[in-house]
Amino acid sequence: MGLCPDCGRPASECGSEQYMVQTRVCGPSAAVDQWRKDNKNPPPGVVLSTVKVKAAVDSPAVQTAPEWWLRKHGYIE
Ligand SMILES: [Zn+2]
């Protein structure tokens, strides 16, 4: 009983069962993919790394914003 050349599972298994596709999104990979899409010709030597984007609510701009601004932009009710 050989292995399926397409999926690598035993041929008996992949020919007799039903399968569905599962997807998930990797945030850092998505960011790199988007960057590559937006930067078609990056200069030589550019190395990509990913960092977590800080939530806007944690930023100094929001932390020091006046109350009317926070209300206007939905940070407080
Ligand atoms: Zn297969």
Short mmCIF file of C-alpha atoms and ligand atoms in Angstrom, two decimals:
data_model
loop_
_atom_site.label_atom_id
_atom_site.label_comp_id
_atom_site.label_asym_id
_atom_site.label_seq_id
_atom_site.Cartn_x
_atom_site.Cartn_y
_atom_site.Cartn_z
CA MET A 1 0.00 0.00 0.00
CA GLY A 2 1.75 3.12 -1.19
CA LEU A 3 1.60 6.71 -0.23
CA CYS A 4 -0.34 9.25 -2.23
CA PRO A 5 2.09 11.36 -4.31
CA ASP A 6 -0.12 14.41 -3.80
CA CYS A 7 -0.83 14.56 -0.06
CA GLY A 8 1.64 12.04 1.35
CA ARG A 9 -1.02 10.07 3.21
CA PRO A 10 -1.55 6.34 2.68
CA ALA A 11 -3.37 6.04 -0.64
CA SER A 12 -6.07 3.92 1.00
CA GLU A 13 -6.79 6.72 3.46
CA CYS A 14 -6.92 9.68 1.09
CA GLY A 15 -9.04 7.76 -1.43
CA SER A 16 -11.71 6.68 1.03
CA GLU A 17 -12.20 9.57 3.42
CA GLN A 18 -13.68 13.02 2.95
CA TYR A 19 -11.54 16.04 3.71
CA MET A 20 -12.10 19.74 4.10
CA VAL A 21 -9.71 22.64 3.90
CA GLN A 22 -8.81 24.52 7.04
CA THR A 23 -7.21 27.93 7.03
CA ARG A 24 -5.81 30.18 9.68
CA VAL A 25 -4.16 33.56 9.55
CA CYS A 26 -0.66 34.13 10.89
CA GLY A 27 -0.46 37.81 11.84
CA PRO A 28 3.31 38.25 11.39
CA SER A 29 3.25 36.39 8.05
CA ALA A 30 0.33 38.53 6.90
CA ALA A 31 2.27 41.68 7.77
CA VAL A 32 5.32 40.48 5.82
CA ASP A 33 3.17 39.47 2.82
CA GLN A 34 1.51 42.88 2.84
CA TRP A 35 4.87 44.63 3.07
CA ARG A 36 6.21 42.64 0.10
CA LYS A 37 3.08 43.54 -1.86
CA ASP A 38 3.57 47.25 -1.05
CA ASN A 39 7.34 47.27 -1.62
CA LYS A 40 8.00 45.61 -4.95
CA ASN A 41 11.62 46.63 -5.23
CA PRO A 42 13.18 46.96 -1.78
CA PRO A 43 16.83 48.02 -1.57
CA PRO A 44 19.40 45.22 -1.22
CA GLY A 45 19.97 43.99 2.30
CA VAL A 46 16.57 44.84 3.70
CA VAL A 47 15.77 42.38 6.47
CA LEU A 48 12.19 42.08 7.64
CA SER A 49 11.17 41.41 11.19
CA THR A 50 7.78 41.80 12.79
CA VAL A 51 6.75 43.49 15.99
CA LYS A 52 3.36 43.55 17.58
CA VAL A 53 1.43 46.74 16.91
CA LYS A 54 0.59 48.49 20.13
CA ALA A 55 -3.08 49.00 20.71
CA ALA A 56 -3.98 52.63 19.99
CA VAL A 57 -5.41 52.92 23.46
CA ASP A 58 -1.94 52.31 24.91
CA SER A 59 -0.25 55.00 22.82
CA PRO A 60 1.02 58.21 24.45
CA ALA A 61 -1.23 60.26 22.15
CA VAL A 62 -4.35 58.60 23.51
CA GLN A 63 -3.07 58.44 27.09
CA THR A 64 -2.64 62.23 27.16
CA ALA A 65 -5.63 63.19 25.01
CA PRO A 66 -8.25 65.52 26.43
CA GLU A 67 -11.58 64.08 27.47
CA TRP A 68 -13.51 65.65 24.53
CA TRP A 69 -11.14 63.92 22.09
CA LEU A 70 -11.49 60.54 23.80
CA ARG A 71 -15.28 60.93 23.71
CA LYS A 72 -15.27 62.01 20.05
CA HIS A 73 -13.18 58.98 19.00
CA GLY A 74 -15.09 56.48 21.08
CA TYR A 75 -12.50 55.71 23.75
CA ILE A 76 -14.95 56.72 26.46
CA GLU A 77 -18.71 57.13 26.49
ZN ZN B 1 -3.71 11.86 -1.33
#
